[in-house]
Short mmCIF file of C-alpha atoms and ligand atoms in Angstrom, two decimals:
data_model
loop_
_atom_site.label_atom_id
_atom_site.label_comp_id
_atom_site.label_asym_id
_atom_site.label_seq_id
_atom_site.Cartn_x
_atom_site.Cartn_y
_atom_site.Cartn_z
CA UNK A 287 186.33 -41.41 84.53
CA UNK A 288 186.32 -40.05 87.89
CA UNK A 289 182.97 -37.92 88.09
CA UNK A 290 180.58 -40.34 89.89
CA UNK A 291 177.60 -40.92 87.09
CA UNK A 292 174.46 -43.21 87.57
CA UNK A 293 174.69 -46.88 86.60
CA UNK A 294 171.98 -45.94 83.58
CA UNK A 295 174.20 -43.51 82.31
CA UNK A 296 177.26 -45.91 82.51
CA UNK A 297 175.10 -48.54 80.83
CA UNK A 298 174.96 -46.30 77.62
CA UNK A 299 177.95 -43.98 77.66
CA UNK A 300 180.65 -45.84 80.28
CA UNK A 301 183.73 -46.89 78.14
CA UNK A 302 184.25 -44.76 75.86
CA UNK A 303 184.29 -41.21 74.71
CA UNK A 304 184.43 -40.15 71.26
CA UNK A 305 186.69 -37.10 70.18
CA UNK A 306 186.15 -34.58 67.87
CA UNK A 307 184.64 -36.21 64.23
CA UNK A 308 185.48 -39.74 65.88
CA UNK A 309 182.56 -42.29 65.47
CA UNK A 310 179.57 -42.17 67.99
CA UNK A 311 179.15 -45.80 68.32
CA UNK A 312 182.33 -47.97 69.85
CA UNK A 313 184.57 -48.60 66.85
CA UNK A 314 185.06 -52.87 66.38
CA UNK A 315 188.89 -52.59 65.95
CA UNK A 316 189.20 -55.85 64.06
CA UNK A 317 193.52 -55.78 64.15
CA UNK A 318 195.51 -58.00 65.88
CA UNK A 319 198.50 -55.18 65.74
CA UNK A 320 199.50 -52.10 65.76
CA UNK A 321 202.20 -49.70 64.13
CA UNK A 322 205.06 -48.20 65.45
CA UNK A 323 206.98 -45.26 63.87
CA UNK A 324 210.31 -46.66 65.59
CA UNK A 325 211.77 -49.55 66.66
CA UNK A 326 212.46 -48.41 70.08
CA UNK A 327 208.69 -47.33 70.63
CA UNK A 328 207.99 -50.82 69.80
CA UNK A 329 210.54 -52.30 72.50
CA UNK A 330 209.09 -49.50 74.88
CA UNK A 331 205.85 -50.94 75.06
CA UNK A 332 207.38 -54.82 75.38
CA UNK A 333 209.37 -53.41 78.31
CA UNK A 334 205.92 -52.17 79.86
CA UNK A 335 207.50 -48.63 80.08
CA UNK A 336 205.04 -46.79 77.48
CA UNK A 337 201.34 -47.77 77.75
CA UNK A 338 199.94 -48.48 74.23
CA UNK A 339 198.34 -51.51 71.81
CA UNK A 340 200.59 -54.14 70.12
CA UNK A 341 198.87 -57.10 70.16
CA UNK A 342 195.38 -57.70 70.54
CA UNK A 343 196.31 -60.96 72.86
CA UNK A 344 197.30 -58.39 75.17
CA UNK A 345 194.91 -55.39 74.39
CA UNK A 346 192.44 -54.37 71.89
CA UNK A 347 190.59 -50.95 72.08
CA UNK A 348 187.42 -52.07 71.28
CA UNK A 349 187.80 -54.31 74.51
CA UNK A 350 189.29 -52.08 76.62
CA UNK A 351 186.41 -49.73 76.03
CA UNK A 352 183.83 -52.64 77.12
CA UNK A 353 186.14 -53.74 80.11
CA UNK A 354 186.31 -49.73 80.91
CA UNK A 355 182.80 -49.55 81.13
CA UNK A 356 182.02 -52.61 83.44
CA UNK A 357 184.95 -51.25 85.47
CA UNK A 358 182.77 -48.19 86.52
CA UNK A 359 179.87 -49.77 86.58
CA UNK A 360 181.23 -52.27 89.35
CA UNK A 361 182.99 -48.69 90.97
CA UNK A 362 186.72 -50.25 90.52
CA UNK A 363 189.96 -48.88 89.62
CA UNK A 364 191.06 -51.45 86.29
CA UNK A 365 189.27 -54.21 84.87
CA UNK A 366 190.34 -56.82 81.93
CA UNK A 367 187.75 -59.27 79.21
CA UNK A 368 188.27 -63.10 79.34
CA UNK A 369 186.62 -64.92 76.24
CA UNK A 370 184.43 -66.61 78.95
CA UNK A 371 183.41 -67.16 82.21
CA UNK A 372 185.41 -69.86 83.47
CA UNK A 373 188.79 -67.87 81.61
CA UNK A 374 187.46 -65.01 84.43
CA UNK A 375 187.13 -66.99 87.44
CA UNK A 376 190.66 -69.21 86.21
CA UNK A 377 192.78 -66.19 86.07
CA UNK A 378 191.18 -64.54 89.12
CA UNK A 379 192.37 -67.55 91.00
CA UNK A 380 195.76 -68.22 89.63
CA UNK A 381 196.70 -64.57 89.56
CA UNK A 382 197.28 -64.71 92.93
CA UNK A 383 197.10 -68.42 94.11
CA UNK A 384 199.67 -70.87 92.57
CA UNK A 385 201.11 -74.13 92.99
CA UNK A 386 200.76 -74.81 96.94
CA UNK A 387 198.13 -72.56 97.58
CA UNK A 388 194.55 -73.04 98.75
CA UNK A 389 191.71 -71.24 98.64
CA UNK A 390 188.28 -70.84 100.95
CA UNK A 391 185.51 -71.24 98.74
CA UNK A 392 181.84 -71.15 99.55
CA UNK A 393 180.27 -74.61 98.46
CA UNK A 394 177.48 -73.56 96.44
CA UNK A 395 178.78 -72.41 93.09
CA UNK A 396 178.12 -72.79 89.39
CA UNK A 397 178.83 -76.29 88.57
CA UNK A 398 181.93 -75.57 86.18
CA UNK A 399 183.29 -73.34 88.48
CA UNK A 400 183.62 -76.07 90.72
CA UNK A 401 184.65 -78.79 88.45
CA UNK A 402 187.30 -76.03 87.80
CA UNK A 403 188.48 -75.89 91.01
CA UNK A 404 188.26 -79.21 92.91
CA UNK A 405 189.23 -81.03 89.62
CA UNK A 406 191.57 -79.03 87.06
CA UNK A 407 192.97 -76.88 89.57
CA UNK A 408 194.18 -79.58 91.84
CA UNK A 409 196.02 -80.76 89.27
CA UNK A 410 197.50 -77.85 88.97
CA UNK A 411 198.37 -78.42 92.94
CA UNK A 412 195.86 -75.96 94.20
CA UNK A 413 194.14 -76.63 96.77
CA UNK A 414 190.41 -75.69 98.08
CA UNK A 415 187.75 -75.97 101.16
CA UNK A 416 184.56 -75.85 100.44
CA UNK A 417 182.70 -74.38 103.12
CA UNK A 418 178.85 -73.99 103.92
CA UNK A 419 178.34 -69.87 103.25
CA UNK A 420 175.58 -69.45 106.09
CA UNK A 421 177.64 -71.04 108.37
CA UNK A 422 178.91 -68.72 111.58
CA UNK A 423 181.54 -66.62 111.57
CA UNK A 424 184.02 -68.65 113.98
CA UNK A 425 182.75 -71.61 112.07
CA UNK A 426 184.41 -70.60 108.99
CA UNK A 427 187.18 -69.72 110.35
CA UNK A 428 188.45 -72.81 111.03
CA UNK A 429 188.78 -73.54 106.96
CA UNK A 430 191.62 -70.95 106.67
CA UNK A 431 195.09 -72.47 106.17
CA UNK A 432 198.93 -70.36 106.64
CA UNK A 433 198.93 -70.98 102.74
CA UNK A 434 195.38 -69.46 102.06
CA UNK A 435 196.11 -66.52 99.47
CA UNK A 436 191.86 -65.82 98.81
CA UNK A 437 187.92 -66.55 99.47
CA UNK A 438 185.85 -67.22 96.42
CA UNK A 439 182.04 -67.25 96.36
CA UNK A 440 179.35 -65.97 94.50
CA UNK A 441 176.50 -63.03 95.23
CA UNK A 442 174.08 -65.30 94.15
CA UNK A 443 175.05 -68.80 93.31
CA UNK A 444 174.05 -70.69 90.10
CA UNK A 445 171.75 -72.64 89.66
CA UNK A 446 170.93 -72.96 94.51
CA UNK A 447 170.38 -69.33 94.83
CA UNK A 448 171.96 -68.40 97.94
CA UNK A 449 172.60 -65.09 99.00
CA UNK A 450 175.98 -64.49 100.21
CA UNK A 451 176.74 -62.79 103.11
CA UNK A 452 179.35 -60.13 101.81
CA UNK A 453 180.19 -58.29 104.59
CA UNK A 454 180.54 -61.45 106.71
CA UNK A 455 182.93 -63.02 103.90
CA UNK A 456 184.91 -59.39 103.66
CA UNK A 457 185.41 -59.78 107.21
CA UNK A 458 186.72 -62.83 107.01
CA UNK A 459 189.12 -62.42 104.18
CA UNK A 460 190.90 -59.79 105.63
CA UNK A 461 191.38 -60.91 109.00
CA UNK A 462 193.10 -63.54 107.43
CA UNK A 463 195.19 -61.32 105.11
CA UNK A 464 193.26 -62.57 101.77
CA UNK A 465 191.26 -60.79 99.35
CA UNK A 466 187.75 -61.84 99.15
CA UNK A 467 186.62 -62.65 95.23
CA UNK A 468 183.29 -62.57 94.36
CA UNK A 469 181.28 -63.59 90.72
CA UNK A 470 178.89 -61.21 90.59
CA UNK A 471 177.06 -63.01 87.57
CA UNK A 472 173.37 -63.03 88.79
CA UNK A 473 173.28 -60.13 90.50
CA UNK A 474 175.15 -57.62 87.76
CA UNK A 475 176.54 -54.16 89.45
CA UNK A 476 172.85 -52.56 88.33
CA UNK A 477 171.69 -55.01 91.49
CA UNK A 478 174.30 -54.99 93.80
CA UNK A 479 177.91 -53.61 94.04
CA UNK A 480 180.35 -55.77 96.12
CA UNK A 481 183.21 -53.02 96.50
CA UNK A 482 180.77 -51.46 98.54
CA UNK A 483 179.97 -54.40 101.02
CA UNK A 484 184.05 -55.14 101.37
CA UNK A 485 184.74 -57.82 98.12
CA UNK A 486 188.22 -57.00 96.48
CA UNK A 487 188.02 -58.34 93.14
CA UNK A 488 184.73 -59.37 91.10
CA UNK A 489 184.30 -61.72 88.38
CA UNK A 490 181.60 -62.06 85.45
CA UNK A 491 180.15 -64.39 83.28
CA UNK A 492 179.43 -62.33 80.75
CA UNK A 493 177.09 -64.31 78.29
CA UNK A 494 174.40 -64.14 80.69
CA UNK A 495 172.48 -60.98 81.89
CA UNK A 496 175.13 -58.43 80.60
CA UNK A 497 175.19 -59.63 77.17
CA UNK A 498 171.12 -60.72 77.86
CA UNK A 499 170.84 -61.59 74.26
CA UNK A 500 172.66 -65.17 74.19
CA UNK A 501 174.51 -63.90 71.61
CA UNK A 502 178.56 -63.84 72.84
CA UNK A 503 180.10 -66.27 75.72
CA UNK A 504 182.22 -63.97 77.34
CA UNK A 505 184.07 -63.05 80.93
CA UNK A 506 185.38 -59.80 82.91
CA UNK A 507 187.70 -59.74 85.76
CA UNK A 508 187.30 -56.30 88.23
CA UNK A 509 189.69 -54.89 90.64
CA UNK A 510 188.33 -53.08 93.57
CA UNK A 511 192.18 -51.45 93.95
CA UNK A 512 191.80 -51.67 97.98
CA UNK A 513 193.78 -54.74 98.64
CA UNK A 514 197.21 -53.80 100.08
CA UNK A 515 199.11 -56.68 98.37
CA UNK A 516 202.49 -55.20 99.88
CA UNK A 517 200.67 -55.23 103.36
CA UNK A 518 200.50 -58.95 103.23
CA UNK A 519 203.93 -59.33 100.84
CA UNK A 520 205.28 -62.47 102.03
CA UNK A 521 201.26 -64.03 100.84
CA UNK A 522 201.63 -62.91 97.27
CA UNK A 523 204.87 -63.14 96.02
CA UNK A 524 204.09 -63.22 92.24
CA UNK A 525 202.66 -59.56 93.01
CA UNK A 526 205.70 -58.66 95.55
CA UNK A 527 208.81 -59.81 94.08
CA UNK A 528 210.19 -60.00 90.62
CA UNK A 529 208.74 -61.38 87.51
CA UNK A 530 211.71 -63.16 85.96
CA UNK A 531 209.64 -63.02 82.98
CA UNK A 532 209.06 -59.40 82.59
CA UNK A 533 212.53 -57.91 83.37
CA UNK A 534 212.36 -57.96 87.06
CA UNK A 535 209.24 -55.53 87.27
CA UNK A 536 207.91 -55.58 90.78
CA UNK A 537 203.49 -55.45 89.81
CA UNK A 538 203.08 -53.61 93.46
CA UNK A 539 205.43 -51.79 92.92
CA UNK A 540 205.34 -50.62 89.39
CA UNK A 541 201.47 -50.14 89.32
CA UNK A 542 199.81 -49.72 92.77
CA UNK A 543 196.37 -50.21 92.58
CA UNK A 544 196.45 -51.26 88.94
CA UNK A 545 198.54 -53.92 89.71
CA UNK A 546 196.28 -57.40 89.60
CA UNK A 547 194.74 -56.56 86.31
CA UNK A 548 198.30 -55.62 85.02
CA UNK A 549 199.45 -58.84 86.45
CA UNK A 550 196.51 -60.77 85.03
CA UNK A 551 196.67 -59.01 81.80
CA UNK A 552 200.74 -58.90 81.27
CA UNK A 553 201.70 -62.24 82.32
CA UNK A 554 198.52 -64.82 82.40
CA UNK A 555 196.66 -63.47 79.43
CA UNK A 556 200.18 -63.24 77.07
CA UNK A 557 200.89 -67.06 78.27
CA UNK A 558 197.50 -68.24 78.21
CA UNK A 559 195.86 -66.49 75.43
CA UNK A 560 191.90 -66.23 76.37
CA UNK A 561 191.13 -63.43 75.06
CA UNK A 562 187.80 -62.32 74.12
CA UNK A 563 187.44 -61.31 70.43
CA UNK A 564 186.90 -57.50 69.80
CA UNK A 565 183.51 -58.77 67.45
CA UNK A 566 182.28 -60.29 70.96
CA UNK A 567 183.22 -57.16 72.52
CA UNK A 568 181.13 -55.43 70.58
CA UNK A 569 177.90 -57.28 70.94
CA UNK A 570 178.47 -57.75 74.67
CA UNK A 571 178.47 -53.71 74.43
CA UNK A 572 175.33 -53.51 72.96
CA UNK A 573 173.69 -55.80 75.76
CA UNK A 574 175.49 -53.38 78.24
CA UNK A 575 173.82 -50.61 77.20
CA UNK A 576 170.30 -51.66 78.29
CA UNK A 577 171.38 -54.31 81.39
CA UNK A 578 169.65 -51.27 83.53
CA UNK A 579 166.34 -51.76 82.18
CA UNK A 580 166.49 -55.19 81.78
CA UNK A 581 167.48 -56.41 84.79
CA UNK A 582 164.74 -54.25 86.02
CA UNK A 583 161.91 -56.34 84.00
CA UNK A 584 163.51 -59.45 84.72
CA UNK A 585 163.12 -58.79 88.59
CA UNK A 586 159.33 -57.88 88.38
CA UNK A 587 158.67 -61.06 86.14
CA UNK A 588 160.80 -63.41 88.36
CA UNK A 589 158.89 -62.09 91.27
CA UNK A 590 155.35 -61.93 89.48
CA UNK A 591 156.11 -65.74 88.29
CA UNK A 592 157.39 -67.12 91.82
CA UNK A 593 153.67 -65.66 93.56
CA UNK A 594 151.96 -67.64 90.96
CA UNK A 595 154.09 -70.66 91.44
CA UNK A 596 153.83 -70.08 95.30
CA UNK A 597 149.94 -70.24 94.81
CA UNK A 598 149.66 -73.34 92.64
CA UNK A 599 148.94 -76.50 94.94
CA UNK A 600 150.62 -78.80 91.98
CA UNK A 601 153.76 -76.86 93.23
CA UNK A 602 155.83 -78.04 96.37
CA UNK A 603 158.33 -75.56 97.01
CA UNK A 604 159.91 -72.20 95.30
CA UNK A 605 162.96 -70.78 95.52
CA UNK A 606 163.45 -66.64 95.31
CA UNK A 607 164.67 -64.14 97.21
CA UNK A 608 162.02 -61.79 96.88
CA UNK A 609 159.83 -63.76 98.58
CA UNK A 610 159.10 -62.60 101.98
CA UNK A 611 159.37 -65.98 103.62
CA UNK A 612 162.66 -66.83 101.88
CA UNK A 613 165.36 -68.00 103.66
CA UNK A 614 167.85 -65.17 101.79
CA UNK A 615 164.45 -62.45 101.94
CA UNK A 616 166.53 -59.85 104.46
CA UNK A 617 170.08 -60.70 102.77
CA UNK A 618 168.87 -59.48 99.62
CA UNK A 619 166.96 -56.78 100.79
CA UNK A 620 170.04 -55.45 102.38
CA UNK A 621 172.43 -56.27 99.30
CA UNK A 622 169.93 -56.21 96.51
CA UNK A 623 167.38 -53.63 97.63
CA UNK A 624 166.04 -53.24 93.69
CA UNK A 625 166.06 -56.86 93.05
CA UNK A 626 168.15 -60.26 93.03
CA UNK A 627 168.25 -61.26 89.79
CA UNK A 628 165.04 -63.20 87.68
CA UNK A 629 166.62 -67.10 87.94
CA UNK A 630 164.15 -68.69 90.54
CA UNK A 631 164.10 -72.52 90.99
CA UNK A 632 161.49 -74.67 92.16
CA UNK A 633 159.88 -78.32 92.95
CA UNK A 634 156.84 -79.70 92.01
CA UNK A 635 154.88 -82.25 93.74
CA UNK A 636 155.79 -85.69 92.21
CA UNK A 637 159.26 -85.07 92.06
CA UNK A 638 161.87 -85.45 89.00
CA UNK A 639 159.43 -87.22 87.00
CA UNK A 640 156.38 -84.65 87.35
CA UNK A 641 159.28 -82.16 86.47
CA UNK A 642 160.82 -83.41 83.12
CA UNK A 643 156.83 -83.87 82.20
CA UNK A 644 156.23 -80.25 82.97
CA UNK A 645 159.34 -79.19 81.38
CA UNK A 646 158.41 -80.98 78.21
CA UNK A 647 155.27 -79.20 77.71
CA UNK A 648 156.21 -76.02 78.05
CA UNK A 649 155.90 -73.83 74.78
CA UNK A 650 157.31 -70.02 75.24
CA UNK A 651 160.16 -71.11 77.74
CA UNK A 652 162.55 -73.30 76.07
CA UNK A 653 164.85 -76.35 77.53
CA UNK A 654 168.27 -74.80 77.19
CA UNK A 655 171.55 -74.67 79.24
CA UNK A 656 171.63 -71.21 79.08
CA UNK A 657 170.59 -69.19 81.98
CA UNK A 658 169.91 -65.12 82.61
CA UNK A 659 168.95 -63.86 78.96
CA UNK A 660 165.57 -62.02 77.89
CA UNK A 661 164.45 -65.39 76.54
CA UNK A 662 162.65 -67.30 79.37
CA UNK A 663 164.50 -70.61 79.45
CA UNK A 664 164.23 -73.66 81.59
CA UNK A 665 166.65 -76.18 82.60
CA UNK A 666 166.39 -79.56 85.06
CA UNK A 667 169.84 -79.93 86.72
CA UNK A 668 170.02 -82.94 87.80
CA UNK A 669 169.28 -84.24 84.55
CA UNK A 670 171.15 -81.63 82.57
CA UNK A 671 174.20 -79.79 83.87
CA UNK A 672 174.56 -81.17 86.84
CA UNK A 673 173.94 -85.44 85.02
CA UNK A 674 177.39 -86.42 86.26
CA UNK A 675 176.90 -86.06 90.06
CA UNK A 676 174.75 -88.77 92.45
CA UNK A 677 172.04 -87.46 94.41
CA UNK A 678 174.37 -86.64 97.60
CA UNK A 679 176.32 -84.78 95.65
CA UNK A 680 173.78 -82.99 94.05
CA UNK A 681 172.11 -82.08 97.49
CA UNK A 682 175.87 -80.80 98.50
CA UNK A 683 175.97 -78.89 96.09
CA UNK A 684 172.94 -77.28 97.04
CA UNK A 685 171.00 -78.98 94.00
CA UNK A 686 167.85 -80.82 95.02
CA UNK A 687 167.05 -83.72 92.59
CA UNK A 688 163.63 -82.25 91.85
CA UNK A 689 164.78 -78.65 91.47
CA UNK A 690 164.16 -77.15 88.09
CA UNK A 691 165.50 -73.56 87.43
CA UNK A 692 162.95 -71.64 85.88
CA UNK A 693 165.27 -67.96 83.83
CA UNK A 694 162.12 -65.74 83.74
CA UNK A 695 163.04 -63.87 80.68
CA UNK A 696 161.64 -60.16 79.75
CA UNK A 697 158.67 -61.10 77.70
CA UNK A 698 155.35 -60.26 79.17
CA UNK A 699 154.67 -61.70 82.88
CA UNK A 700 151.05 -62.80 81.58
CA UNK A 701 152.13 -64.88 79.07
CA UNK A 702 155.13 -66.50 80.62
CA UNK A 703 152.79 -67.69 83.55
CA UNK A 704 150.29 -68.77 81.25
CA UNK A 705 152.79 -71.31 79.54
CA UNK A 706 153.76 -72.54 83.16
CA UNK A 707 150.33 -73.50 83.98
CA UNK A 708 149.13 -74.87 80.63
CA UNK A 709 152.89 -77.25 81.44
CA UNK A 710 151.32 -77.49 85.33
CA UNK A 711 147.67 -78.83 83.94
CA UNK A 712 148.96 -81.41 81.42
C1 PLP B 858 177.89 -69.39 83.52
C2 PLP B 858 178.63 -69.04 84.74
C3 PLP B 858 180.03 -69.11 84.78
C4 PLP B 858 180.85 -69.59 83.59
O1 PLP B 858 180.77 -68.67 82.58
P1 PLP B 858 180.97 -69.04 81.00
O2 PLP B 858 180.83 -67.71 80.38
O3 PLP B 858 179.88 -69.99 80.66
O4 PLP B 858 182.31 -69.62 80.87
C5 PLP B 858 180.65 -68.71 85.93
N1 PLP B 858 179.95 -68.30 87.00
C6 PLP B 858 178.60 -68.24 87.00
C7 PLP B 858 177.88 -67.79 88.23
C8 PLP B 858 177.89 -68.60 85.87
O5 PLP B 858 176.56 -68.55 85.88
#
């Protein structure tokens, strides 16, 4: 598609276009193969000379159609499905960063995210800086290495809630000759679109907002197509030279702006296999077509339910953007004019104790891991998904022990504060 459309529009029709007498809904194709007429068509597509399905490892209408329409909903040129998450930010990495390589990676992230990196990728002998993201410019600097091939971080990070800086992190990315990747997960393109701001490549977690039903665990990796990866050649040699494994095709080369997600799709996804299954496809369609209302709701709730927390005296601190005295209050406004995202996170006064209480009596939201569906949902890190670390590592990580993150879901506002404060008056 190259008419510009609104993101509502994209939300519902973005992926795929029915022909004449073809079904109205996306088609589930539930085949792992496809038939060729000829032998040589068959060893056509293997040679990546004809474009075209063989094997749903590789590509699978049904997600092709759902990767199409996240693709223009982010405003990028090609986009692939990972069965999760952590498959997405995995192969964003190691598409371009191998063995000897190191990334720049802002410190507060999603916690597997960062047992991904600083754990299983270092065994893989990558290697990573964790930096502080408000940190100044020349401050920052100083983490980049001659083998630094990218900067990671997140538009709003899981579970701290910091706003990142995009244009700052753009900046520095490319005057260091690296592509700046951002996961987008909290803020969804219907809040904030990081091609615009200067990010390269975009991740998702699928299984939260743009599924919103808790349904499918899913991922999506999104090229912005701007990176010059022949610019910076000698950097990114699995893109520049050629792939022993695939004939000698040069990705640059061959596919221009298309080349990461051909990369990504041709060579990581057919040796690692994390594909997401065209059934999950589906339903992670279905939560696509109404992410532009619901993040919508979720905004207004998260910001109706931080107020009231703000004006409870049992309460000692919250967290959220849209509050005017936030720390992140003019970084969002200026990246997230509509709204952040509805995860807020607060303390109570007490501490961890007065919190598991408080979590324990709630009734409408529920204690899950989960995070950023319609269901309002609750979770205590530091006793949860974050158990493993000690308290200086949770406060590194941007994780106060008494910080609970409260998902304000899309039920009614009223009633969602009126299970916090029957919780609050136990
Ligand atoms: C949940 C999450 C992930 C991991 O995604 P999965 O789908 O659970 O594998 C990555 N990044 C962020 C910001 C997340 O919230």
């Amino acid at each position: 598609m190259s008419e510009q459309r609104n993101l509502g529009t994209v939300c519902i029709q973005g992926g795929y276009q029915p022909k004449n007498g073809e079904a109205r809904i996306l088609p589930i194709c539930q085949s792992t193969t496809f038939k060729y007429e000829s032998s040589d068509a068959m060893g056509r597509l293997f040679d990546l000379e004809d474009t075209g399905y063989f094997y749903t490892r590789l590509q699978n209408p049904t997600n092709d159609a759902v990767a199409a329409k996240i693709c223009e909903l982010e405003g990028g040129t090609a986009a692939m499905l990972t069965s999760s998450g952590q498959a997405a930010n995995f192969y964003a990495i190691f598409n371009i960063c191998e063995k000897g390589g190191h990334v720049v990676c802002s410190a507060p992230i999603y916690g597997g995210t960062f047992n991904l990196f600083n754990v299983t990728l270092r065994k893989l002998g990558l290697d990573f800086t964790f930096v502080d993201p408000d940190a100044p410019e020349e401050e920052l600097a100083k983490a980049f290495q001659p083998n630094t091939k990218a900067v990671f971080a997140e538009t709003i990070s899981n579970p701290s809630l910091v706003v990142l800086d995009i244009e700052k992190f753009a900046r520095l990315a490319h005057s260091h000759g690296v592509p700046l990747i951002l996961d987008n997960t909290f803020a969804t393109p219907i809040n904030c679109r990081p091609f615009e701001w200067g990010a390269d490549i975009v991740t998702h977690s699928t299984t939260k907002y743009m599924d919103g039903h808790a349904m499918t665990v899913g991922g999506c990796i999104v090229d912005s197509g701007n990176f010059d990866w022949m610019a910076h050649a000698e950097k990114f040699p699995g893109l520049t030279t050629p792939d022993e494994s695939y004939h000698g095709i040069v990705y640059a080369e061959r596919f221009g702006k298309l080349a990461y997600i051909e990369k990504a799709t041709a060579q990581l996804m057919r040796d690692l296999g994390s594909i997401q299954s065209p059934h999950n496809a589906f339903l992670l369609n279905i939560g696509l077509e109404t992410l532009h209302l619901r993040m919508k709701k979720h905004c207004e709730n998260a910001l109706a339910v931080a107020e009231y927390l703000v004006g409870n005296d049992k309460v000692a601190w919250v967290n959220y953007s849209g509050l005017k005295d936030n720390k992140y209050y003019e970084l969002a406004k200026k990246y997230m004019p509509n709204g952040s995202c509805g995860v807020i996170s607060f303390g109570l006064k007490g501490g961890r104790d007065i919190a598991i209480k408080f979590m324990d009596h709630l009734k409408l939201a529920a204690i899950v891991t989960h995070v950023a569906d319609a269901r309002t949902s609750v979770l205590h890190p530091a006793s949860h998904t974050h158990r493993q670390l000690s308290e200086e590592q949770l406060i590194e990580s941007g994780v106060q022990p008494d910080l609970i993150r409260f998902s304000v879901g899309i039920e009614d506002a009223e009633d969602i504060i009126a299970d916090i404060e029957q919780a609050l008056n136990f």
